[in-house]
Amino acid sequence: MNRRDFMKVAAASVLAASSDKVSAKVFDETTFATPANKKTKGIIVRFLGTGAADWNGPDNRGEHRRLSSILVDGHILVDFTPTDVEMLPKGCTPDTIFYTHSHGDHYHPATALKVGVKRVYLGQTWYNVAVSDFQRAAKELNLPMPEIIPLYVGEPITIDSLTFTPLPASHATGYRFEQTLIYLIEKDGARVIYATDTGGIPAMAACIAGIDSHDRNGKPITGLIMEATMGQGAEQDTDFRIFTHSSVDCVERIVKVLTKTKRYTPPTGQSVYLTHMARTLHPTQAELDKSLPKPLCAAYDGLEVVFRGA
């Protein structure tokens, strides 16, 4: 059995078993800053929201994180809620959305329909639920029904020059058998993992992405965006969310392991971006900018980064 066949069988087994605001400016670093246009080499990621579910407008510190969402290459969304609409670039009309899971801080069919999404990709384990939700929203809004395409763990989807491969996450929802997802995004030699919500990077996800140190034929990633819901320090050591979310310390350790095993080989100077940060568990953006250990960097709403190959 070759590696691809093995991964298909393994992925099938996983599924069967689970039958006002932080400053919003464009990131300006010599290696990566560039306008979002189709001629740009690499993967253009705009953070529309970087907050966890406990954010609901500006807090008493004046901080504001919208619910976690990204815009890829100016037209593909990963997750999207009403809080993120105002962070879309002027004139932007996303046509495609990939969902990580069905929680309301990531998934809101009416908002996707209102911005004109025509194609919806999501895990096959909750496909029927999503179809019903979108049918209901489309009828209420008198808008056309988008095409809804089920995703299977480990099976890539290519749109233009971008490839999205769904990977299994460690997270749970109200649907007992829903397999939540994180994504490997590839283009022009760049290989970026977008991981939210998840407790670390599960072994099967590492295998499919090719970053398992036991896989001699694996291919390193060149970029990482990862949730850090649980903050850092002593408090997260006993946080009950350990099985479904990650901490700053968890992300730092993952990066150290991947770097040492040469499974993470970014361009010189590129950061690892943290997202999905809980309002009650993180300090301000300014404090994070000062305190986070390199190469970790707290993303913020409106930040735009270009990920390139090593």
PDB file of C-alpha atoms in Angstrom:
ATOM      1  CA  MET A   1       0.000   0.000   0.000  1.00  0.00           C
ATOM      2  CA  ASN A   2       1.499   3.361  -1.017  1.00  0.00           C
ATOM      3  CA  ARG A   3       1.434   6.457   1.174  1.00  0.00           C
ATOM      4  CA  ARG A   4      -1.568   8.042  -0.569  1.00  0.00           C
ATOM      5  CA  ASP A   5      -3.676   4.878  -0.269  1.00  0.00           C
ATOM      6  CA  PHE A   6      -2.670   4.542   3.364  1.00  0.00           C
ATOM      7  CA  MET A   7      -3.683   8.128   4.074  1.00  0.00           C
ATOM      8  CA  LYS A   8      -7.063   7.571   2.398  1.00  0.00           C
ATOM      9  CA  VAL A   9      -7.734   4.510   4.546  1.00  0.00           C
ATOM     10  CA  ALA A  10      -6.557   6.281   7.686  1.00  0.00           C
ATOM     11  CA  ALA A  11      -8.630   9.362   6.951  1.00  0.00           C
ATOM     12  CA  ALA A  12     -11.697   7.195   6.311  1.00  0.00           C
ATOM     13  CA  SER A  13     -11.118   5.496   9.656  1.00  0.00           C
ATOM     14  CA  VAL A  14     -11.046   8.862  11.421  1.00  0.00           C
ATOM     15  CA  LEU A  15     -14.375   9.792   9.860  1.00  0.00           C
ATOM     16  CA  ALA A  16     -15.960   6.454  10.572  1.00  0.00           C
ATOM     17  CA  ALA A  17     -14.967   6.721  14.197  1.00  0.00           C
ATOM     18  CA  SER A  18     -16.567  10.177  14.488  1.00  0.00           C
ATOM     19  CA  SER A  19     -19.700   9.009  11.991  1.00  0.00           C
ATOM     20  CA  ASP A  20     -13.152  50.122  18.692  1.00  0.00           C
ATOM     21  CA  LYS A  21     -10.322  48.093  17.528  1.00  0.00           C
ATOM     22  CA  VAL A  22      -6.748  46.993  17.556  1.00  0.00           C
ATOM     23  CA  SER A  23      -4.858  48.996  14.934  1.00  0.00           C
ATOM     24  CA  ALA A  24      -5.870  47.650  11.516  1.00  0.00           C
ATOM     25  CA  LYS A  25      -3.021  48.448   9.173  1.00  0.00           C
ATOM     26  CA  VAL A  26      -1.384  46.407   6.442  1.00  0.00           C
ATOM     27  CA  PHE A  27       1.602  44.466   7.724  1.00  0.00           C
ATOM     28  CA  ASP A  28       4.738  46.292   6.670  1.00  0.00           C
ATOM     29  CA  GLU A  29       7.772  44.035   6.738  1.00  0.00           C
ATOM     30  CA  THR A  30      10.190  44.185   3.820  1.00  0.00           C
ATOM     31  CA  THR A  31      10.028  40.503   2.950  1.00  0.00           C
ATOM     32  CA  PHE A  32       6.269  40.121   3.035  1.00  0.00           C
ATOM     33  CA  ALA A  33       4.411  43.405   2.635  1.00  0.00           C
ATOM     34  CA  THR A  34       2.689  43.738  -0.733  1.00  0.00           C
ATOM     35  CA  PRO A  35      -0.729  44.800  -2.074  1.00  0.00           C
ATOM     36  CA  ALA A  36      -3.255  41.998  -2.444  1.00  0.00           C
ATOM     37  CA  ASN A  37      -3.269  41.298  -6.161  1.00  0.00           C
ATOM     38  CA  LYS A  38      -3.184  38.254  -8.400  1.00  0.00           C
ATOM     39  CA  LYS A  39       0.399  38.908  -9.538  1.00  0.00           C
ATOM     40  CA  THR A  40       1.759  38.427  -6.034  1.00  0.00           C
ATOM     41  CA  LYS A  41       3.760  35.244  -5.544  1.00  0.00           C
ATOM     42  CA  GLY A  42       2.731  33.308  -2.468  1.00  0.00           C
ATOM     43  CA  ILE A  43      -0.417  33.159  -0.350  1.00  0.00           C
ATOM     44  CA  ILE A  44      -1.988  36.471   0.656  1.00  0.00           C
ATOM     45  CA  VAL A  45      -3.774  36.206   3.999  1.00  0.00           C
ATOM     46  CA  ARG A  46      -5.828  39.027   5.493  1.00  0.00           C
ATOM     47  CA  PHE A  47      -6.969  38.479   9.083  1.00  0.00           C
ATOM     48  CA  LEU A  48     -10.593  39.633   9.263  1.00  0.00           C
ATOM     49  CA  GLY A  49     -10.962  38.533  12.876  1.00  0.00           C
ATOM     50  CA  THR A  50      -8.566  37.128  15.465  1.00  0.00           C
ATOM     51  CA  GLY A  51     -10.767  36.650  18.532  1.00  0.00           C
ATOM     52  CA  ALA A  52     -12.287  33.653  20.271  1.00  0.00           C
ATOM     53  CA  ALA A  53     -15.993  33.269  21.053  1.00  0.00           C
ATOM     54  CA  ASP A  54     -15.967  35.537  24.126  1.00  0.00           C
ATOM     55  CA  TRP A  55     -15.431  38.709  22.077  1.00  0.00           C
ATOM     56  CA  ASN A  56     -18.471  40.919  21.511  1.00  0.00           C
ATOM     57  CA  GLY A  57     -17.312  44.354  20.466  1.00  0.00           C
ATOM     58  CA  PRO A  58     -14.627  46.510  22.119  1.00  0.00           C
ATOM     59  CA  ASP A  59     -13.747  45.649  25.711  1.00  0.00           C
ATOM     60  CA  ASN A  60     -13.047  47.970  28.646  1.00  0.00           C
ATOM     61  CA  ARG A  61      -9.385  48.259  27.585  1.00  0.00           C
ATOM     62  CA  GLY A  62     -10.346  49.577  24.174  1.00  0.00           C
ATOM     63  CA  GLU A  63      -9.275  46.331  22.491  1.00  0.00           C
ATOM     64  CA  HIS A  64     -11.425  44.877  19.730  1.00  0.00           C
ATOM     65  CA  ARG A  65     -11.064  41.477  18.124  1.00  0.00           C
ATOM     66  CA  ARG A  66     -13.693  40.192  15.757  1.00  0.00           C
ATOM     67  CA  LEU A  67     -14.433  36.466  15.544  1.00  0.00           C
ATOM     68  CA  SER A  68     -11.718  34.457  13.811  1.00  0.00           C
ATOM     69  CA  SER A  69     -11.756  34.517  10.012  1.00  0.00           C
ATOM     70  CA  ILE A  70      -9.276  34.963   7.182  1.00  0.00           C
ATOM     71  CA  LEU A  71      -9.498  36.078   3.560  1.00  0.00           C
ATOM     72  CA  VAL A  72      -7.135  34.222   1.219  1.00  0.00           C
ATOM     73  CA  ASP A  73      -5.936  35.801  -2.047  1.00  0.00           C
ATOM     74  CA  GLY A  74      -8.757  38.322  -1.932  1.00  0.00           C
ATOM     75  CA  HIS A  75     -11.654  35.987  -2.698  1.00  0.00           C
ATOM     76  CA  ILE A  76     -11.648  32.848  -0.509  1.00  0.00           C
ATOM     77  CA  LEU A  77     -12.850  32.932   3.090  1.00  0.00           C
ATOM     78  CA  VAL A  78     -12.067  30.521   5.886  1.00  0.00           C
ATOM     79  CA  ASP A  79     -14.935  30.913   8.370  1.00  0.00           C
ATOM     80  CA  PHE A  80     -17.005  34.113   8.443  1.00  0.00           C
ATOM     81  CA  THR A  81     -19.514  35.803  10.761  1.00  0.00           C
ATOM     82  CA  PRO A  82     -21.302  39.193  10.910  1.00  0.00           C
ATOM     83  CA  THR A  83     -18.441  40.608  13.005  1.00  0.00           C
ATOM     84  CA  ASP A  84     -15.998  40.191  10.109  1.00  0.00           C
ATOM     85  CA  VAL A  85     -17.909  41.940   7.323  1.00  0.00           C
ATOM     86  CA  GLU A  86     -16.500  45.402   8.038  1.00  0.00           C
ATOM     87  CA  MET A  87     -12.940  44.081   7.714  1.00  0.00           C
ATOM     88  CA  LEU A  88     -13.350  43.007   4.088  1.00  0.00           C
ATOM     89  CA  PRO A  89     -11.365  45.280   1.737  1.00  0.00           C
ATOM     90  CA  LYS A  90     -13.440  47.810  -0.165  1.00  0.00           C
ATOM     91  CA  GLY A  91     -14.940  46.211  -3.262  1.00  0.00           C
ATOM     92  CA  CYS A  92     -14.059  42.678  -2.143  1.00  0.00           C
ATOM     93  CA  THR A  93     -16.598  40.053  -3.254  1.00  0.00           C
ATOM     94  CA  PRO A  94     -15.628  36.632  -1.853  1.00  0.00           C
ATOM     95  CA  ASP A  95     -16.976  33.780  -3.962  1.00  0.00           C
ATOM     96  CA  THR A  96     -15.866  30.773  -1.895  1.00  0.00           C
ATOM     97  CA  ILE A  97     -15.818  29.813   1.760  1.00  0.00           C
ATOM     98  CA  PHE A  98     -14.217  26.929   3.638  1.00  0.00           C
ATOM     99  CA  TYR A  99     -15.602  26.215   7.102  1.00  0.00           C
ATOM    100  CA  THR A 100     -13.631  24.644   9.919  1.00  0.00           C
ATOM    101  CA  HIS A 101     -16.703  23.594  11.918  1.00  0.00           C
ATOM    102  CA  SER A 102     -20.277  24.433  12.838  1.00  0.00           C
ATOM    103  CA  HIS A 103     -19.817  26.619  15.933  1.00  0.00           C
ATOM    104  CA  GLY A 104     -21.562  29.991  15.659  1.00  0.00           C
ATOM    105  CA  ASP A 105     -18.374  32.008  16.119  1.00  0.00           C
ATOM    106  CA  HIS A 106     -17.108  30.510  12.837  1.00  0.00           C
ATOM    107  CA  TYR A 107     -20.220  29.611  10.855  1.00  0.00           C
ATOM    108  CA  HIS A 108     -23.074  31.934   9.861  1.00  0.00           C
ATOM    109  CA  PRO A 109     -24.824  31.044   6.570  1.00  0.00           C
ATOM    110  CA  ALA A 110     -26.786  34.293   6.216  1.00  0.00           C
ATOM    111  CA  THR A 111     -23.620  36.397   6.312  1.00  0.00           C
ATOM    112  CA  ALA A 112     -21.941  34.241   3.668  1.00  0.00           C
ATOM    113  CA  LEU A 113     -24.989  34.620   1.419  1.00  0.00           C
ATOM    114  CA  LYS A 114     -25.127  38.399   1.882  1.00  0.00           C
ATOM    115  CA  VAL A 115     -21.552  38.889   0.667  1.00  0.00           C
ATOM    116  CA  GLY A 116     -22.216  36.751  -2.417  1.00  0.00           C
ATOM    117  CA  VAL A 117     -20.521  33.433  -1.643  1.00  0.00           C
ATOM    118  CA  LYS A 118     -21.292  30.945  -4.415  1.00  0.00           C
ATOM    119  CA  ARG A 119     -19.374  27.861  -3.229  1.00  0.00           C
ATOM    120  CA  VAL A 120     -19.308  26.441   0.281  1.00  0.00           C
ATOM    121  CA  TYR A 121     -16.879  23.735   1.403  1.00  0.00           C
ATOM    122  CA  LEU A 122     -17.273  21.946   4.725  1.00  0.00           C
ATOM    123  CA  GLY A 123     -16.760  18.576   6.364  1.00  0.00           C
ATOM    124  CA  GLN A 124     -18.950  15.768   5.046  1.00  0.00           C
ATOM    125  CA  THR A 125     -19.835  14.724   8.608  1.00  0.00           C
ATOM    126  CA  TRP A 126     -22.204  17.715   8.947  1.00  0.00           C
ATOM    127  CA  TYR A 127     -23.032  18.293   5.277  1.00  0.00           C
ATOM    128  CA  ASN A 128     -26.766  17.621   5.657  1.00  0.00           C
ATOM    129  CA  VAL A 129     -27.021  20.027   8.586  1.00  0.00           C
ATOM    130  CA  ALA A 130     -25.320  22.769   6.572  1.00  0.00           C
ATOM    131  CA  VAL A 131     -27.521  22.223   3.522  1.00  0.00           C
ATOM    132  CA  SER A 132     -30.628  22.715   5.676  1.00  0.00           C
ATOM    133  CA  ASP A 133     -29.144  25.810   7.323  1.00  0.00           C
ATOM    134  CA  PHE A 134     -28.263  27.411   3.982  1.00  0.00           C
ATOM    135  CA  GLN A 135     -31.627  26.544   2.441  1.00  0.00           C
ATOM    136  CA  ARG A 136     -33.371  28.223   5.336  1.00  0.00           C
ATOM    137  CA  ALA A 137     -31.164  31.326   5.163  1.00  0.00           C
ATOM    138  CA  ALA A 138     -31.473  31.583   1.366  1.00  0.00           C
ATOM    139  CA  LYS A 139     -35.262  31.429   1.584  1.00  0.00           C
ATOM    140  CA  GLU A 140     -35.444  34.046   4.335  1.00  0.00           C
ATOM    141  CA  LEU A 141     -33.127  36.422   2.455  1.00  0.00           C
ATOM    142  CA  ASN A 142     -34.525  35.630  -1.010  1.00  0.00           C
ATOM    143  CA  LEU A 143     -31.009  34.929  -2.239  1.00  0.00           C
ATOM    144  CA  PRO A 144     -29.759  32.111  -4.491  1.00  0.00           C
ATOM    145  CA  MET A 145     -28.599  28.901  -2.867  1.00  0.00           C
ATOM    146  CA  PRO A 146     -24.829  28.378  -3.169  1.00  0.00           C
ATOM    147  CA  GLU A 147     -23.229  25.113  -4.201  1.00  0.00           C
ATOM    148  CA  ILE A 148     -22.312  23.155  -1.070  1.00  0.00           C
ATOM    149  CA  ILE A 149     -19.465  20.678  -1.454  1.00  0.00           C
ATOM    150  CA  PRO A 150     -18.579  18.068   1.176  1.00  0.00           C
ATOM    151  CA  LEU A 151     -14.939  17.741   2.166  1.00  0.00           C
ATOM    152  CA  TYR A 152     -13.177  14.513   3.087  1.00  0.00           C
ATOM    153  CA  VAL A 153     -10.151  14.492   5.363  1.00  0.00           C
ATOM    154  CA  GLY A 154      -6.951  14.346   3.342  1.00  0.00           C
ATOM    155  CA  GLU A 155      -8.617  14.995  -0.044  1.00  0.00           C
ATOM    156  CA  PRO A 156      -7.322  18.294  -1.536  1.00  0.00           C
ATOM    157  CA  ILE A 157      -9.422  20.903  -3.340  1.00  0.00           C
ATOM    158  CA  THR A 158      -7.725  23.186  -5.888  1.00  0.00           C
ATOM    159  CA  ILE A 159      -9.196  26.567  -6.796  1.00  0.00           C
ATOM    160  CA  ASP A 160      -7.208  28.556  -9.337  1.00  0.00           C
ATOM    161  CA  SER A 161      -3.636  28.049  -8.088  1.00  0.00           C
ATOM    162  CA  LEU A 162      -4.564  27.508  -4.422  1.00  0.00           C
ATOM    163  CA  THR A 163      -4.907  24.054  -2.894  1.00  0.00           C
ATOM    164  CA  PHE A 164      -6.789  23.472   0.363  1.00  0.00           C
ATOM    165  CA  THR A 165      -6.366  20.115   2.091  1.00  0.00           C
ATOM    166  CA  PRO A 166      -8.711  19.462   5.035  1.00  0.00           C
ATOM    167  CA  LEU A 167      -6.980  17.998   8.076  1.00  0.00           C
ATOM    168  CA  PRO A 168      -8.630  16.616  11.240  1.00  0.00           C
ATOM    169  CA  ALA A 169      -8.721  18.984  14.214  1.00  0.00           C
ATOM    170  CA  SER A 170      -8.978  18.156  17.913  1.00  0.00           C
ATOM    171  CA  HIS A 171     -12.213  19.935  18.750  1.00  0.00           C
ATOM    172  CA  ALA A 172     -15.820  19.048  19.524  1.00  0.00           C
ATOM    173  CA  THR A 173     -19.189  20.583  18.643  1.00  0.00           C
ATOM    174  CA  GLY A 174     -22.820  19.941  19.505  1.00  0.00           C
ATOM    175  CA  TYR A 175     -22.988  17.345  16.726  1.00  0.00           C
ATOM    176  CA  ARG A 176     -21.535  14.209  18.238  1.00  0.00           C
ATOM    177  CA  PHE A 177     -20.051  12.832  15.043  1.00  0.00           C
ATOM    178  CA  GLU A 178     -18.824  16.067  13.450  1.00  0.00           C
ATOM    179  CA  GLN A 179     -15.167  15.904  12.447  1.00  0.00           C
ATOM    180  CA  THR A 180     -13.864  19.455  12.780  1.00  0.00           C
ATOM    181  CA  LEU A 181     -11.153  20.651  10.414  1.00  0.00           C
ATOM    182  CA  ILE A 182      -7.986  22.658  10.070  1.00  0.00           C
ATOM    183  CA  TYR A 183      -6.428  23.347   6.657  1.00  0.00           C
ATOM    184  CA  LEU A 184      -3.175  23.019   4.766  1.00  0.00           C
ATOM    185  CA  ILE A 185      -3.100  25.811   2.153  1.00  0.00           C
ATOM    186  CA  GLU A 186      -0.585  25.594  -0.718  1.00  0.00           C
ATOM    187  CA  LYS A 187       0.501  27.848  -3.578  1.00  0.00           C
ATOM    188  CA  ASP A 188       3.752  28.834  -5.321  1.00  0.00           C
ATOM    189  CA  GLY A 189       5.848  26.640  -3.024  1.00  0.00           C
ATOM    190  CA  ALA A 190       4.260  28.054   0.137  1.00  0.00           C
ATOM    191  CA  ARG A 191       2.659  25.502   2.481  1.00  0.00           C
ATOM    192  CA  VAL A 192       0.705  27.112   5.325  1.00  0.00           C
ATOM    193  CA  ILE A 193      -1.276  25.379   8.059  1.00  0.00           C
ATOM    194  CA  TYR A 194      -4.269  27.337   9.368  1.00  0.00           C
ATOM    195  CA  ALA A 195      -5.232  25.720  12.665  1.00  0.00           C
ATOM    196  CA  THR A 196      -8.260  26.941  14.585  1.00  0.00           C
ATOM    197  CA  ASP A 197     -10.043  25.586  16.679  1.00  0.00           C
ATOM    198  CA  THR A 198      -7.885  22.682  17.804  1.00  0.00           C
ATOM    199  CA  GLY A 199      -5.992  21.274  20.738  1.00  0.00           C
ATOM    200  CA  GLY A 200      -2.541  21.129  19.156  1.00  0.00           C
ATOM    201  CA  ILE A 201      -1.967  19.458  15.775  1.00  0.00           C
ATOM    202  CA  PRO A 202      -3.353  15.892  15.843  1.00  0.00           C
ATOM    203  CA  ALA A 203      -1.112  13.050  14.668  1.00  0.00           C
ATOM    204  CA  MET A 204      -3.284  12.284  11.634  1.00  0.00           C
ATOM    205  CA  ALA A 205      -3.207  15.943  10.574  1.00  0.00           C
ATOM    206  CA  ALA A 206       0.594  15.941  10.839  1.00  0.00           C
ATOM    207  CA  CYS A 207       0.773  12.752   8.740  1.00  0.00           C
ATOM    208  CA  ILE A 208      -1.461  14.076   5.970  1.00  0.00           C
ATOM    209  CA  ALA A 209       0.369  17.418   5.891  1.00  0.00           C
ATOM    210  CA  GLY A 210       3.703  15.627   5.651  1.00  0.00           C
ATOM    211  CA  ILE A 211       5.181  17.053   8.847  1.00  0.00           C
ATOM    212  CA  ASP A 212       5.285  13.818  10.828  1.00  0.00           C
ATOM    213  CA  SER A 213       8.989  13.335  11.596  1.00  0.00           C
ATOM    214  CA  HIS A 214       8.668   9.597  10.833  1.00  0.00           C
ATOM    215  CA  ASP A 215       7.656  10.280   7.232  1.00  0.00           C
ATOM    216  CA  ARG A 216      10.855  10.464   5.173  1.00  0.00           C
ATOM    217  CA  ASN A 217       8.870  11.571   2.125  1.00  0.00           C
ATOM    218  CA  GLY A 218       7.183  14.389   3.993  1.00  0.00           C
ATOM    219  CA  LYS A 219       7.368  18.003   2.912  1.00  0.00           C
ATOM    220  CA  PRO A 220       7.928  20.802   5.452  1.00  0.00           C
ATOM    221  CA  ILE A 221       5.474  23.615   5.934  1.00  0.00           C
ATOM    222  CA  THR A 222       6.669  27.170   5.312  1.00  0.00           C
ATOM    223  CA  GLY A 223       4.032  29.017   7.328  1.00  0.00           C
ATOM    224  CA  LEU A 224       1.851  28.516  10.393  1.00  0.00           C
ATOM    225  CA  ILE A 225      -1.224  30.330  11.679  1.00  0.00           C
ATOM    226  CA  MET A 226      -2.432  28.764  14.897  1.00  0.00           C
ATOM    227  CA  GLU A 227      -4.966  29.439  17.581  1.00  0.00           C
ATOM    228  CA  ALA A 228      -3.857  30.380  21.092  1.00  0.00           C
ATOM    229  CA  THR A 229      -7.215  30.583  22.845  1.00  0.00           C
ATOM    230  CA  MET A 230      -5.882  29.698  26.274  1.00  0.00           C
ATOM    231  CA  GLY A 231      -3.236  32.410  26.691  1.00  0.00           C
ATOM    232  CA  GLN A 232       0.017  31.660  28.466  1.00  0.00           C
ATOM    233  CA  GLY A 233       1.445  31.182  31.925  1.00  0.00           C
ATOM    234  CA  ALA A 234       0.326  29.217  34.956  1.00  0.00           C
ATOM    235  CA  GLU A 235      -3.398  29.729  34.346  1.00  0.00           C
ATOM    236  CA  GLN A 236      -3.430  27.645  31.178  1.00  0.00           C
ATOM    237  CA  ASP A 237      -1.778  24.679  32.913  1.00  0.00           C
ATOM    238  CA  THR A 238      -5.127  23.655  34.423  1.00  0.00           C
ATOM    239  CA  ASP A 239      -7.459  25.053  31.751  1.00  0.00           C
ATOM    240  CA  PHE A 240     -10.254  22.564  30.914  1.00  0.00           C
ATOM    241  CA  ARG A 241     -10.051  23.591  27.243  1.00  0.00           C
ATOM    242  CA  ILE A 242      -6.799  21.684  26.763  1.00  0.00           C
ATOM    243  CA  PHE A 243      -8.555  18.972  24.728  1.00  0.00           C
ATOM    244  CA  THR A 244     -10.145  21.402  22.264  1.00  0.00           C
ATOM    245  CA  HIS A 245      -7.884  24.469  22.207  1.00  0.00           C
ATOM    246  CA  SER A 246      -4.233  25.508  22.342  1.00  0.00           C
ATOM    247  CA  SER A 247      -2.183  27.894  24.468  1.00  0.00           C
ATOM    248  CA  VAL A 248       0.733  30.149  23.576  1.00  0.00           C
ATOM    249  CA  ASP A 249       3.042  27.640  25.280  1.00  0.00           C
ATOM    250  CA  CYS A 250       1.558  24.814  23.194  1.00  0.00           C
ATOM    251  CA  VAL A 251       2.162  26.708  19.950  1.00  0.00           C
ATOM    252  CA  GLU A 252       5.692  27.595  21.019  1.00  0.00           C
ATOM    253  CA  ARG A 253       6.477  23.944  21.682  1.00  0.00           C
ATOM    254  CA  ILE A 254       5.002  22.820  18.357  1.00  0.00           C
ATOM    255  CA  VAL A 255       7.153  25.365  16.533  1.00  0.00           C
ATOM    256  CA  LYS A 256      10.296  24.238  18.381  1.00  0.00           C
ATOM    257  CA  VAL A 257       9.650  20.592  17.493  1.00  0.00           C
ATOM    258  CA  LEU A 258       8.840  21.306  13.842  1.00  0.00           C
ATOM    259  CA  THR A 259      11.877  23.564  13.499  1.00  0.00           C
ATOM    260  CA  LYS A 260      14.262  21.066  15.080  1.00  0.00           C
ATOM    261  CA  THR A 261      12.985  18.241  12.864  1.00  0.00           C
ATOM    262  CA  LYS A 262      13.107  20.524   9.795  1.00  0.00           C
ATOM    263  CA  ARG A 263       9.358  20.139   9.270  1.00  0.00           C
ATOM    264  CA  TYR A 264       8.922  23.915   9.505  1.00  0.00           C
ATOM    265  CA  THR A 265      11.237  25.849   7.180  1.00  0.00           C
ATOM    266  CA  PRO A 266       9.939  29.413   6.777  1.00  0.00           C
ATOM    267  CA  PRO A 267      11.616  32.222   4.862  1.00  0.00           C
ATOM    268  CA  THR A 268      14.044  34.180   7.030  1.00  0.00           C
ATOM    269  CA  GLY A 269      12.275  36.523   9.410  1.00  0.00           C
ATOM    270  CA  GLN A 270       8.761  35.170   8.980  1.00  0.00           C
ATOM    271  CA  SER A 271       6.624  34.969  12.095  1.00  0.00           C
ATOM    272  CA  VAL A 272       4.236  32.312  13.366  1.00  0.00           C
ATOM    273  CA  TYR A 273       0.878  34.072  13.705  1.00  0.00           C
ATOM    274  CA  LEU A 274      -1.431  33.537  16.663  1.00  0.00           C
ATOM    275  CA  THR A 275      -5.183  33.915  16.285  1.00  0.00           C
ATOM    276  CA  HIS A 276      -8.436  32.966  18.069  1.00  0.00           C
ATOM    277  CA  MET A 277      -7.308  34.718  21.260  1.00  0.00           C
ATOM    278  CA  ALA A 278      -9.761  34.783  24.156  1.00  0.00           C
ATOM    279  CA  ARG A 279     -10.698  38.226  25.465  1.00  0.00           C
ATOM    280  CA  THR A 280     -10.344  37.139  29.099  1.00  0.00           C
ATOM    281  CA  LEU A 281      -7.102  35.185  28.717  1.00  0.00           C
ATOM    282  CA  HIS A 282      -4.834  37.549  26.781  1.00  0.00           C
ATOM    283  CA  PRO A 283      -3.322  40.975  27.491  1.00  0.00           C
ATOM    284  CA  THR A 284      -3.577  43.859  25.019  1.00  0.00           C
ATOM    285  CA  GLN A 285      -2.091  43.757  21.536  1.00  0.00           C
ATOM    286  CA  ALA A 286       0.657  46.138  22.640  1.00  0.00           C
ATOM    287  CA  GLU A 287       1.554  43.871  25.553  1.00  0.00           C
ATOM    288  CA  LEU A 288       1.530  40.801  23.337  1.00  0.00           C
ATOM    289  CA  ASP A 289       3.822  42.546  20.862  1.00  0.00           C
ATOM    290  CA  LYS A 290       6.343  43.044  23.669  1.00  0.00           C
ATOM    291  CA  SER A 291       6.045  39.736  25.486  1.00  0.00           C
ATOM    292  CA  LEU A 292       5.567  36.938  22.958  1.00  0.00           C
ATOM    293  CA  PRO A 293       8.630  34.748  22.356  1.00  0.00           C
ATOM    294  CA  LYS A 294       9.935  34.862  18.785  1.00  0.00           C
ATOM    295  CA  PRO A 295       8.950  33.751  16.216  1.00  0.00           C
ATOM    296  CA  LEU A 296       5.412  33.999  17.670  1.00  0.00           C
ATOM    297  CA  CYS A 297       3.437  37.100  16.739  1.00  0.00           C
ATOM    298  CA  ALA A 298      -0.132  38.038  17.688  1.00  0.00           C
ATOM    299  CA  ALA A 299      -2.178  38.681  14.560  1.00  0.00           C
ATOM    300  CA  TYR A 300      -4.728  41.481  14.684  1.00  0.00           C
ATOM    301  CA  ASP A 301      -7.826  42.388  12.691  1.00  0.00           C
ATOM    302  CA  GLY A 302      -6.819  43.911   9.367  1.00  0.00           C
ATOM    303  CA  LEU A 303      -3.306  42.484   9.354  1.00  0.00           C
ATOM    304  CA  GLU A 304      -2.277  41.322   5.900  1.00  0.00           C
ATOM    305  CA  VAL A 305       0.609  38.942   5.330  1.00  0.00           C
ATOM    306  CA  VAL A 306       2.070  37.242   2.280  1.00  0.00           C
ATOM    307  CA  PHE A 307       3.352  33.722   2.922  1.00  0.00           C
ATOM    308  CA  ARG A 308       6.035  32.572   0.495  1.00  0.00           C
ATOM    309  CA  GLY A 309       7.897  29.334  -0.006  1.00  0.00           C
ATOM    310  CA  ALA A 310      11.189  28.857   1.822  1.00  0.00           C
TER     311      ALA A 310
END
